[in-house]
PDB file of C-alpha atoms in Angstrom:
ATOM      1  CA  UNK A 143     -81.894 179.244  28.296  1.00 89.00           C
ATOM      2  CA  UNK A 144     -79.739 181.467  30.572  1.00 88.00           C
ATOM      3  CA  UNK A 145     -79.846 178.859  33.320  1.00 91.00           C
ATOM      4  CA  UNK A 146     -78.591 176.252  30.833  1.00 91.00           C
ATOM      5  CA  UNK A 147     -75.753 178.527  29.738  1.00 89.00           C
ATOM      6  CA  UNK A 148     -74.815 179.392  33.439  1.00 89.00           C
ATOM      7  CA  UNK A 149     -74.926 175.699  34.402  1.00 91.00           C
ATOM      8  CA  UNK A 150     -72.692 174.762  31.395  1.00 88.00           C
ATOM      9  CA  UNK A 151     -70.182 177.516  32.187  1.00 87.00           C
ATOM     10  CA  UNK A 152     -70.221 176.864  35.973  1.00 88.00           C
ATOM     11  CA  UNK A 153     -69.692 173.088  35.623  1.00 85.00           C
ATOM     12  CA  UNK A 154     -65.973 172.077  35.961  1.00 86.00           C
ATOM     13  CA  UNK A 155     -64.327 169.842  33.425  1.00 80.00           C
ATOM     14  CA  UNK A 156     -64.218 166.262  34.529  1.00 80.00           C
ATOM     15  CA  UNK A 157     -61.283 165.307  32.372  1.00 80.00           C
ATOM     16  CA  UNK A 158     -59.046 168.109  33.700  1.00 75.00           C
ATOM     17  CA  UNK A 159     -58.180 169.556  30.226  1.00 81.00           C
ATOM     18  CA  UNK A 160     -58.003 173.241  29.713  1.00 84.00           C
ATOM     19  CA  UNK A 161     -59.933 173.206  26.465  1.00 87.00           C
ATOM     20  CA  UNK A 162     -60.432 175.678  23.528  1.00 90.00           C
ATOM     21  CA  UNK A 163     -62.715 178.013  25.332  1.00 91.00           C
ATOM     22  CA  UNK A 164     -60.390 178.637  28.288  1.00 92.00           C
ATOM     23  CA  UNK A 165     -57.418 178.774  25.941  1.00 93.00           C
ATOM     24  CA  UNK A 166     -59.002 181.468  23.864  1.00 95.00           C
ATOM     25  CA  UNK A 167     -60.267 183.393  26.813  1.00 95.00           C
ATOM     26  CA  UNK A 168     -56.863 183.260  28.431  1.00 95.00           C
ATOM     27  CA  UNK A 169     -55.005 184.488  25.335  1.00 95.00           C
ATOM     28  CA  UNK A 170     -57.284 187.279  24.461  1.00 96.00           C
ATOM     29  CA  UNK A 171     -58.481 188.224  28.008  1.00 95.00           C
ATOM     30  CA  UNK A 172     -54.771 188.222  29.163  1.00 95.00           C
ATOM     31  CA  UNK A 173     -53.980 190.452  26.214  1.00 95.00           C
ATOM     32  CA  UNK A 174     -56.659 193.000  27.037  1.00 95.00           C
ATOM     33  CA  UNK A 175     -55.937 192.920  30.764  1.00 95.00           C
ATOM     34  CA  UNK A 176     -52.151 193.303  30.189  1.00 94.00           C
ATOM     35  CA  UNK A 177     -52.442 196.137  27.633  1.00 93.00           C
ATOM     36  CA  UNK A 178     -55.035 198.045  29.672  1.00 93.00           C
ATOM     37  CA  UNK A 179     -53.010 197.454  32.857  1.00 91.00           C
ATOM     38  CA  UNK A 180     -49.722 198.701  31.315  1.00 89.00           C
ATOM     39  CA  UNK A 181     -51.493 201.717  29.771  1.00 87.00           C
ATOM     40  CA  UNK A 182     -52.895 202.564  33.176  1.00 89.00           C
ATOM     41  CA  UNK A 183     -49.343 202.055  34.594  1.00 85.00           C
ATOM     42  CA  UNK A 184     -48.036 204.487  32.103  1.00 83.00           C
ATOM     43  CA  UNK A 185     -50.503 207.163  33.174  1.00 84.00           C
ATOM     44  CA  UNK A 186     -49.986 206.597  36.905  1.00 85.00           C
ATOM     45  CA  UNK A 187     -46.161 206.625  36.973  1.00 82.00           C
ATOM     46  CA  UNK A 188     -44.879 210.011  37.850  1.00 83.00           C
ATOM     47  CA  UNK A 189     -42.418 210.086  34.821  1.00 82.00           C
ATOM     48  CA  UNK A 190     -42.542 211.535  31.343  1.00 82.00           C
ATOM     49  CA  UNK A 191     -44.854 209.593  29.079  1.00 75.00           C
ATOM     50  CA  UNK A 192     -41.903 208.454  26.890  1.00 80.00           C
ATOM     51  CA  UNK A 193     -40.194 206.827  29.771  1.00 81.00           C
ATOM     52  CA  UNK A 194     -43.190 205.253  31.382  1.00 78.00           C
ATOM     53  CA  UNK A 195     -44.293 203.932  27.846  1.00 78.00           C
ATOM     54  CA  UNK A 196     -40.929 202.199  27.458  1.00 82.00           C
ATOM     55  CA  UNK A 197     -41.298 200.551  30.892  1.00 81.00           C
ATOM     56  CA  UNK A 198     -44.844 199.465  30.102  1.00 79.00           C
ATOM     57  CA  UNK A 199     -43.762 198.013  26.690  1.00 81.00           C
ATOM     58  CA  UNK A 200     -40.938 196.046  28.320  1.00 85.00           C
ATOM     59  CA  UNK A 201     -43.125 194.501  30.963  1.00 87.00           C
ATOM     60  CA  UNK A 202     -46.171 193.977  28.736  1.00 87.00           C
ATOM     61  CA  UNK A 203     -45.188 190.440  27.526  1.00 89.00           C
ATOM     62  CA  UNK A 204     -44.500 189.346  31.078  1.00 92.00           C
ATOM     63  CA  UNK A 205     -47.862 190.708  32.315  1.00 92.00           C
ATOM     64  CA  UNK A 206     -49.618 189.076  29.328  1.00 94.00           C
ATOM     65  CA  UNK A 207     -48.157 185.696  30.183  1.00 94.00           C
ATOM     66  CA  UNK A 208     -48.942 185.982  33.875  1.00 94.00           C
ATOM     67  CA  UNK A 209     -52.545 187.020  33.115  1.00 94.00           C
ATOM     68  CA  UNK A 210     -53.025 184.337  30.475  1.00 95.00           C
ATOM     69  CA  UNK A 211     -51.764 181.705  32.998  1.00 95.00           C
ATOM     70  CA  UNK A 212     -53.931 183.029  35.785  1.00 94.00           C
ATOM     71  CA  UNK A 213     -56.980 182.916  33.540  1.00 95.00           C
ATOM     72  CA  UNK A 214     -56.177 179.514  32.065  1.00 93.00           C
ATOM     73  CA  UNK A 215     -55.831 177.848  35.445  1.00 91.00           C
ATOM     74  CA  UNK A 216     -59.432 178.729  36.392  1.00 90.00           C
ATOM     75  CA  UNK A 217     -61.540 175.865  37.806  1.00 90.00           C
ATOM     76  CA  UNK A 218     -64.478 176.582  35.562  1.00 91.00           C
ATOM     77  CA  UNK A 219     -65.222 178.277  32.221  1.00 92.00           C
ATOM     78  CA  UNK A 220     -67.378 180.910  34.136  1.00 94.00           C
ATOM     79  CA  UNK A 221     -64.494 181.731  36.467  1.00 94.00           C
ATOM     80  CA  UNK A 222     -62.163 182.219  33.471  1.00 94.00           C
ATOM     81  CA  UNK A 223     -64.589 184.468  31.693  1.00 95.00           C
ATOM     82  CA  UNK A 224     -65.059 186.576  34.862  1.00 95.00           C
ATOM     83  CA  UNK A 225     -61.249 186.683  35.413  1.00 95.00           C
ATOM     84  CA  UNK A 226     -60.897 188.242  31.994  1.00 96.00           C
ATOM     85  CA  UNK A 227     -63.988 190.566  32.071  1.00 96.00           C
ATOM     86  CA  UNK A 228     -63.764 192.131  35.531  1.00 96.00           C
ATOM     87  CA  UNK A 229     -60.136 193.422  35.331  1.00 95.00           C
ATOM     88  CA  UNK A 230     -60.820 194.574  31.737  1.00 96.00           C
ATOM     89  CA  UNK A 231     -63.851 196.660  32.876  1.00 96.00           C
ATOM     90  CA  UNK A 232     -62.050 198.077  35.854  1.00 96.00           C
ATOM     91  CA  UNK A 233     -59.003 199.111  33.870  1.00 95.00           C
ATOM     92  CA  UNK A 234     -61.174 200.621  31.103  1.00 96.00           C
ATOM     93  CA  UNK A 235     -63.224 202.619  33.579  1.00 96.00           C
ATOM     94  CA  UNK A 236     -60.069 203.747  35.332  1.00 95.00           C
ATOM     95  CA  UNK A 237     -58.464 204.861  32.090  1.00 93.00           C
ATOM     96  CA  UNK A 238     -61.595 206.637  30.990  1.00 95.00           C
ATOM     97  CA  UNK A 239     -61.560 208.590  34.376  1.00 93.00           C
ATOM     98  CA  UNK A 240     -57.871 209.431  34.104  1.00 88.00           C
ATOM     99  CA  UNK A 241     -58.109 210.429  30.512  1.00 80.00           C
TER     100      UNK A 241
END
């Protein structure tokens, strides 16, 4: 069962289309990565929270677009899933430690 799912996710698309799975992973994964990254940036910047929050809000749409494109252009579905999950976990752990 797990080998079938892994083989299905690790097999590249022959048609070259992005597909619904990678599109959804790119949209929502990019959203999570961008929001968590901008929240981490707001905590790390040595400014008042109001000023760093404004900077984070301004760059969030750009970061979301970049992350979504990076995820969508993955070679396989597994790579797209890992590109969304690994940064999300890293940013979540970093925010948990800082908070």
